[in-house]
Short mmCIF file of C-alpha atoms in Angstrom, two decimals:
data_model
loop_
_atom_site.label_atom_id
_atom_site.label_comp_id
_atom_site.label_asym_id
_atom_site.label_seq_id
_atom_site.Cartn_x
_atom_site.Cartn_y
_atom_site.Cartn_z
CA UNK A 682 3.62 -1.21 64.81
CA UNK A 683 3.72 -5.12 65.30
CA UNK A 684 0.74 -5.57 63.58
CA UNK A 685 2.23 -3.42 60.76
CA UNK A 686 5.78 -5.21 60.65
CA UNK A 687 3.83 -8.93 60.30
CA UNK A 688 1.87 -7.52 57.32
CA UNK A 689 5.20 -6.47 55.45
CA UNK A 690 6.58 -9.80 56.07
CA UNK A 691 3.70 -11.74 55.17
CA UNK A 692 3.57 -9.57 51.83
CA UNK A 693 7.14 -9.86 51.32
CA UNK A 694 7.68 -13.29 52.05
CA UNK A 695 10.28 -12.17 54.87
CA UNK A 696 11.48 -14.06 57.81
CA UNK A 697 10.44 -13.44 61.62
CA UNK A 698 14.26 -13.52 62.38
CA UNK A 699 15.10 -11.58 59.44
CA UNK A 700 17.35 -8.44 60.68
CA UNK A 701 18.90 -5.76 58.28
CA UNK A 702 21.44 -7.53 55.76
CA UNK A 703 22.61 -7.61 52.47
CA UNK A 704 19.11 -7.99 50.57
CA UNK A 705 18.61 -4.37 51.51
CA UNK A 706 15.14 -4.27 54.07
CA UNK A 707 15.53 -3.05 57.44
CA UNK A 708 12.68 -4.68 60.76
CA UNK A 709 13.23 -3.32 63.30
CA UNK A 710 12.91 -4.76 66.72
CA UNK A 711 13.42 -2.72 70.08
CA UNK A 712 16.84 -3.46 71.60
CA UNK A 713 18.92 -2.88 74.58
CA UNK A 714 22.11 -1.06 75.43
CA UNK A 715 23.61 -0.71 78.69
CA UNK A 716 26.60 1.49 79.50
CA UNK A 717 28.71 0.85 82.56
CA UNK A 718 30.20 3.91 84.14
CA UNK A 719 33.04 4.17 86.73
CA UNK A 720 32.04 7.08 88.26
CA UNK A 721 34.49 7.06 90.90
CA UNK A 722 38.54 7.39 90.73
CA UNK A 723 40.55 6.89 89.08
CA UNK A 724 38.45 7.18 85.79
CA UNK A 725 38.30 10.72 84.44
CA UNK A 726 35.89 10.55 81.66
CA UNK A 727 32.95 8.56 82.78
CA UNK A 728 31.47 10.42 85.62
CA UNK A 729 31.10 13.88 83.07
CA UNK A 730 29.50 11.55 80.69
CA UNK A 731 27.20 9.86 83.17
CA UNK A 732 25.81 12.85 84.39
CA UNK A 733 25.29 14.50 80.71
CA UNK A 734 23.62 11.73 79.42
CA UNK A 735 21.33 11.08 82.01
CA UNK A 736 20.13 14.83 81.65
CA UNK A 737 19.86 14.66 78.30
CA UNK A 738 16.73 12.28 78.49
CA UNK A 739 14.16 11.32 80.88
CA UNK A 740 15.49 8.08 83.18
CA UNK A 741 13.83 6.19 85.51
CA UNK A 742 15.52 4.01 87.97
CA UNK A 743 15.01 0.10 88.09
CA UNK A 744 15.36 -2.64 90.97
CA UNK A 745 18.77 -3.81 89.58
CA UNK A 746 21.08 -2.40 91.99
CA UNK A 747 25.37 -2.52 91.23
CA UNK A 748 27.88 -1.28 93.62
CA UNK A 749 24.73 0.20 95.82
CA UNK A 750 23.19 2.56 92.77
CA UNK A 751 20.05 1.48 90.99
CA UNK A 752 20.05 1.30 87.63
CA UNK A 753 18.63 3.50 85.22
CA UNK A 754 16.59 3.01 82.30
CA UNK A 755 15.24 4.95 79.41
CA UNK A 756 13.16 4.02 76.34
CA UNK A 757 12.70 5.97 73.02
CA UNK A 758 10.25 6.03 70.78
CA UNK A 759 11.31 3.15 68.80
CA UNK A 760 10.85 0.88 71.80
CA UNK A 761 14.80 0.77 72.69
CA UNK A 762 16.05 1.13 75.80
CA UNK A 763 19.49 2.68 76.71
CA UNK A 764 20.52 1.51 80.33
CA UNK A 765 23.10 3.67 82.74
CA UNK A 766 25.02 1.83 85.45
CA UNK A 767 27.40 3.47 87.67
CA UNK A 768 29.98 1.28 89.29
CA UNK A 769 32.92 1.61 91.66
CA UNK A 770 35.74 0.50 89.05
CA UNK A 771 35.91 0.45 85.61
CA UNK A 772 34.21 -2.94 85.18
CA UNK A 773 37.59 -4.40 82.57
CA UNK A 774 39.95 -3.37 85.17
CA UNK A 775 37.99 -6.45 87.74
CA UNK A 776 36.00 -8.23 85.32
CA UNK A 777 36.25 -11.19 87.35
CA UNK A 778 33.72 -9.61 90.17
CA UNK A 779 31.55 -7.79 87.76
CA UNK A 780 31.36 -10.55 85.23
CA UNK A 781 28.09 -13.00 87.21
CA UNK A 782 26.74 -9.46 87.42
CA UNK A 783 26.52 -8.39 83.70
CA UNK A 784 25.45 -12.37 83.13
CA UNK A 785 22.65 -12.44 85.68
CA UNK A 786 21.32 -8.68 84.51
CA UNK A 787 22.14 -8.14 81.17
CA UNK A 788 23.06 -11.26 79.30
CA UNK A 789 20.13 -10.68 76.95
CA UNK A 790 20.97 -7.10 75.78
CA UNK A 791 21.93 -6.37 72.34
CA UNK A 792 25.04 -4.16 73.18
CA UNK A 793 27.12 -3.13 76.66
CA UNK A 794 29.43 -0.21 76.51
CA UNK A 795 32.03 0.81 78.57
CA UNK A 796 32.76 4.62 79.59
CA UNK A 797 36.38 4.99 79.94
CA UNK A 798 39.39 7.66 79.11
CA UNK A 799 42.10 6.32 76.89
CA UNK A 800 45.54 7.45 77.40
CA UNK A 801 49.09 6.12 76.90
CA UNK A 802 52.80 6.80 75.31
CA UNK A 803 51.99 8.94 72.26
CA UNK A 804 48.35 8.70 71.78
CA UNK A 805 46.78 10.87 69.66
CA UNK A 806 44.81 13.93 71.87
CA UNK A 807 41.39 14.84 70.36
CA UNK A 808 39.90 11.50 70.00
CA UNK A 809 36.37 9.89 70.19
CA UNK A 810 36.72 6.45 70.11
CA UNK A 811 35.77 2.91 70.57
CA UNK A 812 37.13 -0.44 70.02
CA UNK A 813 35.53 -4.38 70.37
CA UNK A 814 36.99 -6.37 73.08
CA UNK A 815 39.41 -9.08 72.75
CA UNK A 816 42.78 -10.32 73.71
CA UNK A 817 44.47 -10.71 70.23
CA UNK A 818 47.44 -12.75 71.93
CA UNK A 819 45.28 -15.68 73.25
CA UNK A 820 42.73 -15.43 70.22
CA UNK A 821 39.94 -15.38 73.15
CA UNK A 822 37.35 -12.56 71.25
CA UNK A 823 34.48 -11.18 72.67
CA UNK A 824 30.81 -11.26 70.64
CA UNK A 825 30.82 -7.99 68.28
CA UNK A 826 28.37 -6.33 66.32
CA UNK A 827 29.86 -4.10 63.28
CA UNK A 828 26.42 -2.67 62.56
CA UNK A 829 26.01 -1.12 66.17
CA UNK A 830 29.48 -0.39 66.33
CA UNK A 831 29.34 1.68 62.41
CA UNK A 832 26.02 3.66 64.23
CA UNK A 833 27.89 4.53 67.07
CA UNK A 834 31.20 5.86 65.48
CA UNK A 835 28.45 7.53 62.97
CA UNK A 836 26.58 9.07 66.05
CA UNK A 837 30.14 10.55 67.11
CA UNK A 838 30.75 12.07 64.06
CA UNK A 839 27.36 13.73 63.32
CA UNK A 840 27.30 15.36 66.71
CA UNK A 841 30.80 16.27 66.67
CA UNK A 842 30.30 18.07 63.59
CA UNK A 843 27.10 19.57 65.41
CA UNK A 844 28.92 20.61 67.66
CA UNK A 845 31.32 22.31 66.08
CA UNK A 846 34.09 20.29 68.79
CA UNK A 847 37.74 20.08 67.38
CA UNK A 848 38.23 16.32 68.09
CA UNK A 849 38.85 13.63 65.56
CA UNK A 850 36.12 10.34 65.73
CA UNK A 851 38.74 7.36 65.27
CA UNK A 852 38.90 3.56 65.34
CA UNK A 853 40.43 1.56 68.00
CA UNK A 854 41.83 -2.16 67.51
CA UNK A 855 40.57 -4.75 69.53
CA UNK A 856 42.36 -5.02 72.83
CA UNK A 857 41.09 -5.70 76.73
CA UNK A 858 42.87 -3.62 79.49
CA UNK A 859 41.74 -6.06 81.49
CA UNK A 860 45.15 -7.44 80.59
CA UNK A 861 46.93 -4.26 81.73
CA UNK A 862 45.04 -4.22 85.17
CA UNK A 863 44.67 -7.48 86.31
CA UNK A 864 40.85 -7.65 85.77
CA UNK A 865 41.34 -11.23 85.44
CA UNK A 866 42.01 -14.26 82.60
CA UNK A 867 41.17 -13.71 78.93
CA UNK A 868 39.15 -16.55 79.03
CA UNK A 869 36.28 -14.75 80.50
CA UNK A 870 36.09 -12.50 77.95
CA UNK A 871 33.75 -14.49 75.44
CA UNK A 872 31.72 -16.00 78.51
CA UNK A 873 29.71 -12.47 78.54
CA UNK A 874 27.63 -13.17 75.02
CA UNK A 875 26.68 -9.32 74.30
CA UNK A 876 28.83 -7.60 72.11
CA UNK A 877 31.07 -5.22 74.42
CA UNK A 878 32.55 -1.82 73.20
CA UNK A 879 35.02 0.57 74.98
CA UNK A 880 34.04 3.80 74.40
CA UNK A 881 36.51 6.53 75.15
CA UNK A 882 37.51 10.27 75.20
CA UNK A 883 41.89 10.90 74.72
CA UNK A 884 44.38 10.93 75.40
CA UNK A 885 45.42 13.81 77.95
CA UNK A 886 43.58 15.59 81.36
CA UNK A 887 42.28 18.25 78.50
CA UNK A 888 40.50 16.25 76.57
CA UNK A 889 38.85 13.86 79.26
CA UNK A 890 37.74 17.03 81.10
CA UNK A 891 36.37 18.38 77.76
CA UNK A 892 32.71 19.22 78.71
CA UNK A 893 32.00 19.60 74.92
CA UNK A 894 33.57 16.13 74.17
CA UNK A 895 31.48 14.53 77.43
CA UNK A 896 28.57 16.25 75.84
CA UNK A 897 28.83 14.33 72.18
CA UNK A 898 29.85 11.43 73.41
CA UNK A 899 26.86 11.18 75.97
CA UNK A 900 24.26 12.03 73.09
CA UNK A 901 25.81 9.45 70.93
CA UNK A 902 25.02 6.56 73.20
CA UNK A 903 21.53 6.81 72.08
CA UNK A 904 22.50 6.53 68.52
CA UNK A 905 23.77 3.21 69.01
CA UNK A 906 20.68 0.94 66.92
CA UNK A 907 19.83 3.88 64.39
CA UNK A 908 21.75 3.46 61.10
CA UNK A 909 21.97 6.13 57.89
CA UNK A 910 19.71 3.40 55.97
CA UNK A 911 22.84 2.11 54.11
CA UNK A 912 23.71 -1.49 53.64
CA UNK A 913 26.74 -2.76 54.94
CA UNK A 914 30.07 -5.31 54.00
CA UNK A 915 31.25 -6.09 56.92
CA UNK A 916 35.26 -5.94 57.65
CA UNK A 917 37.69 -7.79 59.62
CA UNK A 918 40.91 -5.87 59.37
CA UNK A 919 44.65 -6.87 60.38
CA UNK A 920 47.95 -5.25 60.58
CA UNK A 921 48.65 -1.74 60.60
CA UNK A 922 49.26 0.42 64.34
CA UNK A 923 46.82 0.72 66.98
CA UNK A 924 45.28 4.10 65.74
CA UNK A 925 45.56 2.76 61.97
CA UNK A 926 44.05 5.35 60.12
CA UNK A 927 42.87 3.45 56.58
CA UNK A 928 40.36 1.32 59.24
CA UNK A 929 39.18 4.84 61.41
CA UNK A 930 38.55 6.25 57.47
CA UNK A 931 36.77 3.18 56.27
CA UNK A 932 34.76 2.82 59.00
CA UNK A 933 33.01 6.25 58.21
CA UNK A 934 33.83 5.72 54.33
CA UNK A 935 30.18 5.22 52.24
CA UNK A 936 29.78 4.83 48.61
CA UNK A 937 26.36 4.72 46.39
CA UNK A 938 24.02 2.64 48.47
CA UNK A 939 26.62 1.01 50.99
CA UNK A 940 29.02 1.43 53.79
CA UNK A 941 31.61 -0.55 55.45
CA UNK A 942 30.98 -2.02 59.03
CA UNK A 943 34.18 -2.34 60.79
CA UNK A 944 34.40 -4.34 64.15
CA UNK A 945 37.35 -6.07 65.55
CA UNK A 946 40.87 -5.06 63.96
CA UNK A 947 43.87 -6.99 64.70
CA UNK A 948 46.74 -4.74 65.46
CA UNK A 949 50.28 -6.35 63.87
CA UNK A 950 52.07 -5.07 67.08
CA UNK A 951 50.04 -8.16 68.35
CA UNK A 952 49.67 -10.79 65.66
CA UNK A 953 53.51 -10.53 65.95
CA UNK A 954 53.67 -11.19 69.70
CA UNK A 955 50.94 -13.98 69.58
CA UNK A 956 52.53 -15.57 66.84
CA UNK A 957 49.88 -16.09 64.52
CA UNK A 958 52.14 -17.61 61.99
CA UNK A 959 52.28 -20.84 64.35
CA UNK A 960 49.71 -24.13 64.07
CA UNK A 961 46.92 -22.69 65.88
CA UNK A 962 47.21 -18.92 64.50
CA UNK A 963 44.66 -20.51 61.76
CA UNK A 964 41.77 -21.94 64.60
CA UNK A 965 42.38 -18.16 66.18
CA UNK A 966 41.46 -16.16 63.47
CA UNK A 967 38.68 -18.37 62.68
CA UNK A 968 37.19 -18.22 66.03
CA UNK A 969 37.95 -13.98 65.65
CA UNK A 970 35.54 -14.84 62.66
CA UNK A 971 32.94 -16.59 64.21
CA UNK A 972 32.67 -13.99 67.09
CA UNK A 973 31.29 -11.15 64.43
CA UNK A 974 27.86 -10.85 64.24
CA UNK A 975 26.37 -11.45 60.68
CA UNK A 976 29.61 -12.83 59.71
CA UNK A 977 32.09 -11.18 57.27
CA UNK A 978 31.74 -9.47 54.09
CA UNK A 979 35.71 -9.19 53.51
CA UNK A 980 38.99 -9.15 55.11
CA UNK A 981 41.46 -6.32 54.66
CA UNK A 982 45.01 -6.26 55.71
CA UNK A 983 47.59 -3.55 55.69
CA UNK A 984 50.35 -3.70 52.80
CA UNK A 985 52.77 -3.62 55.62
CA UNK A 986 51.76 -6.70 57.30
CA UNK A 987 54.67 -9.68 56.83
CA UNK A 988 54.04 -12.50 53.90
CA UNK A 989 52.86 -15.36 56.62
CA UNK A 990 50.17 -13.12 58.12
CA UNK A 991 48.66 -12.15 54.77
CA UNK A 992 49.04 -15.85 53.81
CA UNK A 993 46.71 -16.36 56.76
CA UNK A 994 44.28 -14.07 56.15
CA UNK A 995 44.11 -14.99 52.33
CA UNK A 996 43.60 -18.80 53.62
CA UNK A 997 40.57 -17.47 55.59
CA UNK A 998 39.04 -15.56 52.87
CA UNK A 999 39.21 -18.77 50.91
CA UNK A 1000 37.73 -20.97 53.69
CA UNK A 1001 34.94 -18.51 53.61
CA UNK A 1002 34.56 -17.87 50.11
CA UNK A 1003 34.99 -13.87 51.02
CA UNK A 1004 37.79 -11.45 49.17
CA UNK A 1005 40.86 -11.20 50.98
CA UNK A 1006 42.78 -7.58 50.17
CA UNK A 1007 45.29 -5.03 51.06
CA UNK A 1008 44.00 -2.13 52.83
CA UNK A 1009 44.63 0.82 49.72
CA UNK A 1010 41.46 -1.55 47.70
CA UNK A 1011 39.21 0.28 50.77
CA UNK A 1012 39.53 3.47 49.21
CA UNK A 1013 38.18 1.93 46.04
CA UNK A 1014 35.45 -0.51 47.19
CA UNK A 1015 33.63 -0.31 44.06
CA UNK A 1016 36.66 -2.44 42.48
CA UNK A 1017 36.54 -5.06 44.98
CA UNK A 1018 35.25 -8.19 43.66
CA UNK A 1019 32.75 -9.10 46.56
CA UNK A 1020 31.75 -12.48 46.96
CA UNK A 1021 28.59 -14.00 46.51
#
């Protein structure tokens, strides 16, 4: 298959480092995933989805050992290889220990995921979901990948529907409850350099006991580097609520050839409180920017966000030479005037 891939680029005149982008072509390297689960208490949700996925394909253990289990490690037949480790808290909730363990084992993976339950004062029940990692507040954003993160939610949704499960596959924004349990600073957060994802069943005992839910959600892991063949434009959205549902709808929206990739998503509840309107609000979202993979295609910001927040995110667009629109354009993205 090597052999094969180096004759397409030499007769195509394409790039060893090229990866799939805008111009339409697809190579296709093998990757890495690893998931962290907590299968212990007080997590409800990653234990079920452990075991499921584990049965679901063959997995051989490794001689990386965390929190006294080995590792375990399966490849498909693309080459990629989908990693399960179990640890003894959910690794946010004390990143400062299990942060020198991710970088001495699995800095050089393409994309971590964590197992977790979501919950919390009037979240929505029925939910798949996942979100990038980030503390909003501080501007300190982890790495993320919108492609891996559009497969995944796309994975969710094809084997719900397969399924036949009553649950609704839904965007996140970008948060870290490391924050919420003292896991540690939010400075640490960009010092892991593989795109992170929280990747959740909600938001009541029902649902993260759900053996059907466990079930998609454990087959969809392995759908996290296999796309529909679309190309992408890739999204940085702002405003709206946590659950904002014109993101969760764009994010498995696809017109003619192309779909939107959707990867962080900045919450207003937060650009409020981390007052983006000040001096450095501008070096923030830049750096929220630079941490997407591939860069950005767009940014799109809810009609509801205040003046000074869409004047920042208009002033970004125009730094990058990107459109800069209010979120009721992404049902229409065949009027958008994309950039170059």
């Amino acid at each position: 298959r090597q052999l094969l891939e180096r004759v397409w680029r030499r007769c195509y005149d394409v790039p060893e480092s090229h990866a799939s982008g805008r111009e339409g072509y697809t190579v296709t390297q093998p990757k890495k995933a690893v998931y962290f689960a907590c299968v212990h208490s007080p997590d409800y949700v990653a234990g079920h989805v452990f075991e499921t996925a584990r049965n679901l394909v063959p997995f051989g253990e490794t001689d990386i050992v965390v929190d006294r289990d080995p590792a375990l490690r399966h490849t498909d037949g693309e080459g990629n290889s989908f990693w399960l480790v179990r640890t003894e808290r959910v690794v946010s909730h004390d990143f400062t220990r299990y942060l020198p363990i991710m970088r001495r084992h699995f800095a050089d993976f393409d994309l971590a995921g964590i197992i977790t339950w979501h919950a919390g004062e009037n979240a929505p029940d029925n939910i798949l979901t996942t979100h990038t990692t980030g503390d909003v507040d501080s501007g300190s954003f982890g790495p993320a990948n919108p492609e891996y993160m559009r497969n995944l939610l796309l994975a969710m949704e094809r084997n719900r529907l397969e399924a036949g499960l009553d649950f609704r596959v839904t965007t996140e924004a970008t948060h870290w409850s490391g924050m919420v349990y003292g896991g540690g600073t939010p400075d640490l957060i960009p010092q892991y350099p593989v795109p992170v994802l929280d990747i959740e069943i909600g938001s009541s005992e029902g649902c993260w006991s759900n053996a059907a839910a466990a079930a998609v959600l454990a087959k969809s892991l392995f759908g996290a580097f296999t796309g529909d063949g679309r190309r992408v434009k890739r999204l940085l959205c702002a405003g709206g609520v946590h659950f904002e549902p014109s993101f969760a709808a764009a994010a498995l929206q696809t017109w003619d050839d192309w779909g939107f990739a959707v990867s962080h998503i900045l919450a207003n509840q937060w650009l409020v409180t981390g007052r983006y309107e000040d001096d450095d609000g501008a070096e923030r979202l830049d750096a929220c920017a630079r941490s997407i993979a591939g860069g950005i295609d767009a940014i799109a910001f809810h009609d509801n966000l205040k003046g000074v927040y869409k004047d920042r995110f208009r002033a970004l667009g125009a730094k990058l030479g990107i459109p800069a629109f209010k979120h009721q354009s992404l049902r229409r993205p065949e009027t958008i005037a994309w950039g170059a």
